[in-house]
Short mmCIF file of C-alpha atoms and ligand atoms in Angstrom, two decimals:
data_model
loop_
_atom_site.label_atom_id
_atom_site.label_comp_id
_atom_site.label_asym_id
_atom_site.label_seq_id
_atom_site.Cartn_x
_atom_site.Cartn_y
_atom_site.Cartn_z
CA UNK A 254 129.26 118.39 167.51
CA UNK A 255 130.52 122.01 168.23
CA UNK A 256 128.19 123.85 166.58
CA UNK A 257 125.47 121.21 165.52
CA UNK A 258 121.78 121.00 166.93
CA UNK A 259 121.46 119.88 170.85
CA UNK A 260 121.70 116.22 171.23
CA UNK A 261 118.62 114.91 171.55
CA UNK A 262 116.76 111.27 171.42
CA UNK A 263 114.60 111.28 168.19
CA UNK A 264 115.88 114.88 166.45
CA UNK A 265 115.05 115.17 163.24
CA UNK A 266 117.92 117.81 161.86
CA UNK A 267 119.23 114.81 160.07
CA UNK A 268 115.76 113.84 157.72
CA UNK A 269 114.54 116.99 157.06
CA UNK A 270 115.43 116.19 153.48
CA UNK A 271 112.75 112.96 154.15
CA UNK A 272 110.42 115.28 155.61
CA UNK A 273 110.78 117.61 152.87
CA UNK A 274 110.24 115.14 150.05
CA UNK A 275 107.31 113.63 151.62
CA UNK A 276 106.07 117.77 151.78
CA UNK A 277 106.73 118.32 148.19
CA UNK A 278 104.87 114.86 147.42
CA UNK A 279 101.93 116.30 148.90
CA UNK A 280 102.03 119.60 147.37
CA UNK A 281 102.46 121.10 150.93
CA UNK A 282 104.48 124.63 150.85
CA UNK A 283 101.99 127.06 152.71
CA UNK A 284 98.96 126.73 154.74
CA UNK A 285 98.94 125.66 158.49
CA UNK A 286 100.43 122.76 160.32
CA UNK A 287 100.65 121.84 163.98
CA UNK A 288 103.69 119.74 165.68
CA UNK A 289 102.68 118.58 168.73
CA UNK A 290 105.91 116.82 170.14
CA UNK A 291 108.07 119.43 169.17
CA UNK A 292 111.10 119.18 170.82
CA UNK A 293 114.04 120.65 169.56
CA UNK A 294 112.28 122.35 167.36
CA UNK A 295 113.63 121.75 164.19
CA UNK A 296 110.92 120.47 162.33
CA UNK A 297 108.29 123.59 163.38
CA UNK A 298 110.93 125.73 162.52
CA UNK A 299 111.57 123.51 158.94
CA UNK A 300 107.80 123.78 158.75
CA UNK A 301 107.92 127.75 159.10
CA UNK A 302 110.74 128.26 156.57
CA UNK A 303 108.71 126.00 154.17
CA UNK A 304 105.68 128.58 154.12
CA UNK A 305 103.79 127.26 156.47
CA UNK A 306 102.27 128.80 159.86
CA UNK A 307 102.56 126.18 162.85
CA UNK A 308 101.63 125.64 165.90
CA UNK A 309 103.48 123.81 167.94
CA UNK A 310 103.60 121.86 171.70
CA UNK A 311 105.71 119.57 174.17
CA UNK A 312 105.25 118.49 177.48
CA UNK A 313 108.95 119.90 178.30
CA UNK A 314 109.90 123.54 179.59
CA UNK A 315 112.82 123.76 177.29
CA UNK A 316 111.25 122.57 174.55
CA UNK A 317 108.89 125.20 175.01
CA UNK A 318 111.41 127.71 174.87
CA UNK A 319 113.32 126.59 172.32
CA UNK A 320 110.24 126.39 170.47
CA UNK A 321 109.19 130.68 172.01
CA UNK A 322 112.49 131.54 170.79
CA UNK A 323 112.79 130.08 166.96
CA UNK A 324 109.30 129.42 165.89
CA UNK A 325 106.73 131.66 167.57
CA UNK A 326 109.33 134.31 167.65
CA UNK A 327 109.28 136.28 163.90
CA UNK A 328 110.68 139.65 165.13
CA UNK A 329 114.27 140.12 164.97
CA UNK A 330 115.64 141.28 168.41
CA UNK A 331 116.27 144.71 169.17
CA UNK A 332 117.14 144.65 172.75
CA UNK A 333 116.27 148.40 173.19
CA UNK A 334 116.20 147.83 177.25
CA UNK A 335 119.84 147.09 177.43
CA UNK A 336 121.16 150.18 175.62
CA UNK A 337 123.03 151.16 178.66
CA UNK A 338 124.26 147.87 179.81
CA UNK A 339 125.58 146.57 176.68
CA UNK A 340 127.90 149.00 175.40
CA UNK A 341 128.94 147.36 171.40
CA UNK A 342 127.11 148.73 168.89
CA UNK A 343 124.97 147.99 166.58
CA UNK A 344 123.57 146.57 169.65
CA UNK A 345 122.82 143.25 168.14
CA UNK A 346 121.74 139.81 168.89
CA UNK A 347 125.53 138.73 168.41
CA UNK A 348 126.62 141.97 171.06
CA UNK A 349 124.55 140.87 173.66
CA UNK A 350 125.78 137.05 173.54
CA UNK A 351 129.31 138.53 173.22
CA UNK A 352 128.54 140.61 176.69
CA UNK A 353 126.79 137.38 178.43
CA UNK A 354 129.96 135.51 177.00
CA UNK A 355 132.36 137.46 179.23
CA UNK A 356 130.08 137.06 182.47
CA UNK A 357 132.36 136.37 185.19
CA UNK A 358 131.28 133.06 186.70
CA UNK A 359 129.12 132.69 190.04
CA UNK A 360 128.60 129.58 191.72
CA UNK A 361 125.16 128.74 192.12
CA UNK A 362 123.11 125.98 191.85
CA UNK A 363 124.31 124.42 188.78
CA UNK A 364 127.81 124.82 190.31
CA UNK A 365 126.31 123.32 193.93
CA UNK A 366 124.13 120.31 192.30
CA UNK A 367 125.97 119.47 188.31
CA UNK A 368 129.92 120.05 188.76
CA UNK A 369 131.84 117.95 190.82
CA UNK A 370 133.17 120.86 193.48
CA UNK A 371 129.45 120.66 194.59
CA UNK A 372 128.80 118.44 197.56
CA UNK A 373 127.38 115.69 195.19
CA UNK A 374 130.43 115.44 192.96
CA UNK A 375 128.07 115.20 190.19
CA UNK A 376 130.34 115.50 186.67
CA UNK A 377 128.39 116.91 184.51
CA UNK A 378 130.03 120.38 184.02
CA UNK A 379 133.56 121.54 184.92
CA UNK A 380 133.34 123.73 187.64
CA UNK A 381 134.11 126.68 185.78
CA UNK A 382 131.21 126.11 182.99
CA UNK A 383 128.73 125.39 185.80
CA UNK A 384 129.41 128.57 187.59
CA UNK A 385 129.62 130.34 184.47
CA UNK A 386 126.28 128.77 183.74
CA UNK A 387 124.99 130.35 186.87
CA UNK A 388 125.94 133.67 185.97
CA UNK A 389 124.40 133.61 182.33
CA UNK A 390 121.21 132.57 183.89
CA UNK A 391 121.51 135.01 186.81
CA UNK A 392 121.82 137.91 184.71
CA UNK A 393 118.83 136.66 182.05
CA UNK A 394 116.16 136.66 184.96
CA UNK A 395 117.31 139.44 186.17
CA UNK A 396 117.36 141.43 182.92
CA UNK A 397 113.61 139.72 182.55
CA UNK A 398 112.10 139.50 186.16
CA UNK A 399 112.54 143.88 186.43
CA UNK A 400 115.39 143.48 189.08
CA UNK A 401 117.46 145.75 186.01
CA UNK A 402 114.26 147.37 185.23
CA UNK A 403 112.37 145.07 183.27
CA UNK A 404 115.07 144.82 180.19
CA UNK A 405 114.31 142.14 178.02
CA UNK A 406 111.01 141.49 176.23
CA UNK A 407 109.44 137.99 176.48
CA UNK A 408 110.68 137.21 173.00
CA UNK A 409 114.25 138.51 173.54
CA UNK A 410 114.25 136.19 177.25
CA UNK A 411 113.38 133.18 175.38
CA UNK A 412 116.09 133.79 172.80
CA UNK A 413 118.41 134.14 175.32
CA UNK A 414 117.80 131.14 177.30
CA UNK A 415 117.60 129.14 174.14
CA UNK A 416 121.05 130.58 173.05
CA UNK A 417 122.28 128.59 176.98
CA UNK A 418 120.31 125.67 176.68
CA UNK A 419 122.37 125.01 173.15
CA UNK A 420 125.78 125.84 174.71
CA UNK A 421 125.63 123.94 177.83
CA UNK A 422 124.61 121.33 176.01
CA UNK A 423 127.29 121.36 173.88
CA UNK A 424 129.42 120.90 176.93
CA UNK A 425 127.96 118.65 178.97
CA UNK A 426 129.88 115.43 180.05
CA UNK A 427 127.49 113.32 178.82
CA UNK A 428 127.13 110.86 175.99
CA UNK A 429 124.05 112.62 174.55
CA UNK A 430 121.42 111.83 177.38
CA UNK A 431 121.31 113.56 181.23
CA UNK A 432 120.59 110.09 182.88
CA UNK A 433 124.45 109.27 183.87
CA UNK A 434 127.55 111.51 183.39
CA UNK A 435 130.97 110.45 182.28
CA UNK A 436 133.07 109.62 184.60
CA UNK A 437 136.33 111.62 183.24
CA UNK A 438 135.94 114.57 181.23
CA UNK A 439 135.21 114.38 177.19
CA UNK A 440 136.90 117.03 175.39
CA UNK A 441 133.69 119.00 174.70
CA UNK A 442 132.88 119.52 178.61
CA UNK A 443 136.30 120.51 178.46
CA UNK A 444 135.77 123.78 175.94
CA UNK A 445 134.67 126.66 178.05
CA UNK A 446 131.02 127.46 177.47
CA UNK A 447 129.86 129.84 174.56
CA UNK A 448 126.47 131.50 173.70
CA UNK A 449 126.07 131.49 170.06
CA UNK A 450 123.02 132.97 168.25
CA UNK A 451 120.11 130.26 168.15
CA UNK A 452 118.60 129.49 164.88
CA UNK A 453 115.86 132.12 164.49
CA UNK A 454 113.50 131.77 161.69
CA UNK A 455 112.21 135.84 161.27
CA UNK A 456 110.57 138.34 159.67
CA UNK A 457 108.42 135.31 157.80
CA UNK A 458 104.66 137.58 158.41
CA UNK A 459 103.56 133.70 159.70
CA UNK A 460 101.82 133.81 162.67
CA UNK A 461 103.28 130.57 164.71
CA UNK A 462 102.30 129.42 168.82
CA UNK A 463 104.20 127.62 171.00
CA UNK A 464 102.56 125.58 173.64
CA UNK A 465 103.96 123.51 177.17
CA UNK A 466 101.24 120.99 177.31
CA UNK A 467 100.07 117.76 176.62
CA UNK A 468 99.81 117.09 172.77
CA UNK A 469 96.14 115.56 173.09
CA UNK A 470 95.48 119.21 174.73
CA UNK A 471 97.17 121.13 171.89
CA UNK A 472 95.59 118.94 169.36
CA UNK A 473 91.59 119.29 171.13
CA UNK A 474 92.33 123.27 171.06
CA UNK A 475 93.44 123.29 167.96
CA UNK A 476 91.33 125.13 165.12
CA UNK A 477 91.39 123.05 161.33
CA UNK A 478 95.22 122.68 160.48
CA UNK A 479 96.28 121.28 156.95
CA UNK A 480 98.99 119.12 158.51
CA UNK A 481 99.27 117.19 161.29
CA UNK A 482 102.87 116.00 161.81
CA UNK A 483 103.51 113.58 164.64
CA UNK A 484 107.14 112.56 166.05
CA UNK A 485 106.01 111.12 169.64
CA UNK A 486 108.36 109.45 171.74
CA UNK A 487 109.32 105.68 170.27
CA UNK A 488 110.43 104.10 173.36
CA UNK A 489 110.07 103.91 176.96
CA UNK A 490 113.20 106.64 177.60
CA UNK A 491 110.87 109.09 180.00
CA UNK A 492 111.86 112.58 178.56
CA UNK A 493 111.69 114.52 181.53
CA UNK A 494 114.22 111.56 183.32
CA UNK A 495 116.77 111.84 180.40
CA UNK A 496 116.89 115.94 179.77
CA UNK A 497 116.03 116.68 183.78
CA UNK A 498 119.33 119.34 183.54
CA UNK A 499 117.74 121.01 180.78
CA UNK A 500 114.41 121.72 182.07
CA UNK A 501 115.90 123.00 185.42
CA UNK A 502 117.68 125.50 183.20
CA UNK A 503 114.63 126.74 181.49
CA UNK A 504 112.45 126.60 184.32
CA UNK A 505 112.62 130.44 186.01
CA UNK A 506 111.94 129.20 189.71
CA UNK A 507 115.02 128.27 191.99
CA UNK A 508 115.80 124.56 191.41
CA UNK A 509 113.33 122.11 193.83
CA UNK A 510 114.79 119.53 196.19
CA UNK A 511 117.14 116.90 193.93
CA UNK A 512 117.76 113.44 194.33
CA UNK A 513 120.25 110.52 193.59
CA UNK A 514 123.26 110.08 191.46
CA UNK A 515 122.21 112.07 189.11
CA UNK A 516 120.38 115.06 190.65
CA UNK A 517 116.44 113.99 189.52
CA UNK A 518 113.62 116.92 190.50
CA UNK A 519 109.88 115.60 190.87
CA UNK A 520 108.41 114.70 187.42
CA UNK A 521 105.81 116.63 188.40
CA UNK A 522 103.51 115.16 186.24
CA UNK A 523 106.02 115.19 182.72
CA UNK A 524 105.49 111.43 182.47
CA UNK A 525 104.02 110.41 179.14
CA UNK A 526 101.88 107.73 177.81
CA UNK A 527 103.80 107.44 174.85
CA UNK A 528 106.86 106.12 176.87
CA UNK A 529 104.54 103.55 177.76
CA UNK A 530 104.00 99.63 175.86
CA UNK A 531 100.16 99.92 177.99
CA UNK A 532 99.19 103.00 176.64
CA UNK A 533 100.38 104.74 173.46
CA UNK A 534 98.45 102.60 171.22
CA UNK A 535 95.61 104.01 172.69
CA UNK A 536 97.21 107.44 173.16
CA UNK A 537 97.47 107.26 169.22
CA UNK A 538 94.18 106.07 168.76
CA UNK A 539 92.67 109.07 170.60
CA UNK A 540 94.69 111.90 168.76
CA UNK A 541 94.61 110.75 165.28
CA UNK A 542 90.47 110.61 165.66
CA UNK A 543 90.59 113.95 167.18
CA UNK A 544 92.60 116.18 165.07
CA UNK A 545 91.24 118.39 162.88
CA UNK A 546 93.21 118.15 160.11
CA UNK A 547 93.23 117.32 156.25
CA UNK A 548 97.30 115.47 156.06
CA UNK A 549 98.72 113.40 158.83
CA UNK A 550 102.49 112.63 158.63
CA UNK A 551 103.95 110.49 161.66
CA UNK A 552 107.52 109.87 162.09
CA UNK A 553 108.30 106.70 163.54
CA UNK A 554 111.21 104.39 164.37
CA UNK A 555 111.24 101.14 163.03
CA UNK A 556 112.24 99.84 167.00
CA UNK A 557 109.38 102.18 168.53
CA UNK A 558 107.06 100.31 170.85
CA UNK A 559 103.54 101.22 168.91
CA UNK A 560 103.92 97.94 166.14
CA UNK A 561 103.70 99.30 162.76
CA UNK A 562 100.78 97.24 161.87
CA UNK A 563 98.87 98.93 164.86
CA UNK A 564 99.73 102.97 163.39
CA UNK A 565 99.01 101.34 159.55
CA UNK A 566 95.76 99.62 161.25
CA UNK A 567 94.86 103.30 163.02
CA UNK A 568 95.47 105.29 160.60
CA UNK A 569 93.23 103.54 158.57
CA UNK A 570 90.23 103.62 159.89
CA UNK A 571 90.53 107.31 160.58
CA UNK A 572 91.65 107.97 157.16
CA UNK A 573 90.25 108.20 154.10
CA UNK A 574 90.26 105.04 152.04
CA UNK A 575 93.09 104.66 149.51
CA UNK A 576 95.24 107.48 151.00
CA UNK A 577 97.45 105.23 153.45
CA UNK A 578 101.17 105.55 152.02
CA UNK A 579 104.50 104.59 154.68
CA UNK A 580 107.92 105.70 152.91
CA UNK A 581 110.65 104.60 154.73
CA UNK A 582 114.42 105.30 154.67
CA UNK A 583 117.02 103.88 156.38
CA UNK A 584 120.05 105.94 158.19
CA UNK A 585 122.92 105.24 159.85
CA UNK A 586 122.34 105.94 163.97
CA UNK A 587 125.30 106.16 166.34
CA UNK A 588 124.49 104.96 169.62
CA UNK A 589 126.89 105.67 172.37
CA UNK A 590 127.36 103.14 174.95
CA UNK A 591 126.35 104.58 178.24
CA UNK A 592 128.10 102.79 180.96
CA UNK A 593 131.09 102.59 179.37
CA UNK A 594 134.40 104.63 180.48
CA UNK A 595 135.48 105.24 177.11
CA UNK A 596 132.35 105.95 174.18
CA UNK A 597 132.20 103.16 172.46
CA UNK A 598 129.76 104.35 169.20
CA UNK A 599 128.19 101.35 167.44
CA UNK A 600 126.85 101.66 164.01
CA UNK A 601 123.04 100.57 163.40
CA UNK A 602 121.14 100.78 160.61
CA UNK A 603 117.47 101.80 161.65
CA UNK A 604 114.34 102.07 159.76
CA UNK A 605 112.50 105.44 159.70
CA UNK A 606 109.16 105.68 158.64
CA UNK A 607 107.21 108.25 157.60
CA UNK A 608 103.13 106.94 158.19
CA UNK A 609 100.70 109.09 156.03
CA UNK A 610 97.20 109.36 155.55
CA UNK A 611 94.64 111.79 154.05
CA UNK A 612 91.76 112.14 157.20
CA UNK A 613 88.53 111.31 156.45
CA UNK A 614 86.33 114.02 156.57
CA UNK A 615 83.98 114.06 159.88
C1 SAM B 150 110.90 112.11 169.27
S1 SAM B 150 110.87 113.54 170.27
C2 SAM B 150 110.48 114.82 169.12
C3 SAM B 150 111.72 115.29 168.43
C4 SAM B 150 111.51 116.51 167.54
N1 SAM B 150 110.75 116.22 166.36
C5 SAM B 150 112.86 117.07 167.15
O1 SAM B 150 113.20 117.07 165.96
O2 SAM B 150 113.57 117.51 168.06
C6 SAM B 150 109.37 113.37 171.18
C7 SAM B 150 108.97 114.58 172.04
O3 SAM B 150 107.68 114.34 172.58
C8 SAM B 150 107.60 114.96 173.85
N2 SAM B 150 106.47 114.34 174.56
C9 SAM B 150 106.39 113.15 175.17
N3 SAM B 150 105.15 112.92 175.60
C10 SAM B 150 104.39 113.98 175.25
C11 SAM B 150 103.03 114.33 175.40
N4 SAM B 150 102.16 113.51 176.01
N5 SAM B 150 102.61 115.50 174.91
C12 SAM B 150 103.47 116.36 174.30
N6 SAM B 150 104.79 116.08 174.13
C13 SAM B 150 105.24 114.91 174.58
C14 SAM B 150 108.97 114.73 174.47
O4 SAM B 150 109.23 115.68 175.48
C15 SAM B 150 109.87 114.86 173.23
O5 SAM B 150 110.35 116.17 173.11
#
């Protein structure tokens, strides 16, 4: 897991070659799509490099930046502002990481609230990668906020705070989710913490938007797309309660008041119908009959709590008759076994479905 994608609960690295096929199927290689519950990012960004201009939303503040950083993004980074503080040349991408990499660590609030030499004891970094941490971040706002003169363009922030959101991830004690920390230390929260160059899709001439918001609200805003493509949450696993260290990283204000075991800010309004049994039938309902769109494409879990008879059922009246297709393929999950002291990884075989229907015009 070194150097793969950031851990996270439905990311879709893995079928992109699904996604693909079910593209080519449709003819789809240009035009404009919109990906609403982006999260990592790597579809959008799959999306971009496939010819197509995409806009793209989550409710989440790192998502948002991943997504500012390697989809709206299509400039390659010049970092003119730090000529003078970063002395390699060609003053690169890879130069500045390098400088950021050598930081010397300063204990600050991820030290205080996430490693265990803070009064909490919390485990989730080693006291040297949480203070190191600190310093990274330090140094970005203050290269962005105009404390060092105003340094970094918006673009070149993003990309920077993308670059640490992948490599404390990479060392986190977790098992793959925020909500508890392991108890000893794994031998990736062991590694010392390294920026590495996030994957930036450039220099494409597509003109892509990122969006923090609600996905019915990026969806209502939202001029005609050609593709719609949907990967909501599948079960009730609140985002913001399983990524909280995350978004405190991404966020640019100092960290709010923190509670329990695991250090848990307000939700502050992050919780989502689609975590819900109650309401994302309904949630699904709603955006499906409002998007403006021609192609719908919905990834969904073959456990998620929306029944598949409900999105076949929905997706059908809002569709054009005839058009309703679901190609499924199965894969191989590993699920780690959270409350155990030692990761036990069990083998499932889950079902994941691609839902697809041609709208019917209004
Ligand atoms: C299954 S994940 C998407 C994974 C993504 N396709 C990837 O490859 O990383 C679902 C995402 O929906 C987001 N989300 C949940 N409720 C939302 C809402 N109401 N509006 C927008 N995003 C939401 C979550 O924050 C999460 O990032």
């Amino acid at each position: 897991m070194m150097f793969g994608p950031m851990r996270y609960i439905g990311n879709k690295q893995k079928l992109l070659p699904f996604i693909r096929s079910a593209l080519e199927a449709l003819g789809m290689g240009s035009g404009t799509a919109c990906d609403p519950f982006a999260g990592t990012a790597a579809v959008s960004r799959f999306l971009k490099r496939h010819g197509l201009a995409v806009t793209c939303g989550d409710l989440m503040q790192y998502s948002y930046v991943l997504q500012r950083a390697t989809v709206e993004c299509d400039v390659w980074p010049a970092f003119a502002g730090l000529k003078d503080v970063v002395r390699e040349r060609p003053l690169s991408l890879g130069a500045v990481l390098r400088h950021l990499n050598r930081e010397r660590p300063a204990r600050g609030p991820v030290y205080r609230q996430f490693s265990p030499a803070g009064p909490h004891g919390r485990r989730y970094f080693t006291p040297r990668n949480a203070a190191k941490m600190d310093a990274v971040r330090e140094t970005i706002l203050r290269w962005w906020r105009g404390g060092g003169g105003g340094r970094l363009t918006e673009e070149e922030r993003y990309i920077l705070l993308a670059s640490l959101l992948e490599a404390s991830d990479r060392v986190a004690n977790t098992t793959g989710v925020y909500a508890a920390f392991v108890k000893t230390w794994q031998p990736n929260a062991r590694r010392p913490l390294r920026l590495l160059p996030p994957p930036l899709v450039a220099g494409t001439g597509r003109r892509c938007q990122a969006h923090r918001a609600d996905a019915l609200d990026v969806v209502i805003n939202l001029g005609p797309v050609d593709l719609l493509y949907l990967d909501p949450p599948y079960n009730t696993r609140q985002y913001a309660a399983y990524y909280h260290i995350p978004e405190l990283l991404a966020s640019e204000t100092p960290f709010p008041r923190l509670r329990g075991k695991t250090g848990l800010p307000p939700m502050d309004g992050k919780r989502s119908d689609w975590c819900r049994p109650g309401a994302c039938e309904e949630a699904l309902e709603a955006l499906v009959a409002l998007a403006p769109c021609r192609h719908i494409l919905m990834s969904y879990n073959s456990e998620g709590i929306i029944p598949a008879a409900a999105i076949e059922r929905i997706f059908k009246t809002h569709g054009r008759p005839g058009t309703y297709r679901a190609l499924r393929q199965r894969y191989r999950r590993y699920r780690s076994d959270l409350d155990g002291q030692n990761r036990n990884y069990r083998g499932d075989v889950v079902m994941e479905v691609l839902h697809y229907v041609e709208k019917r015009r209004p």
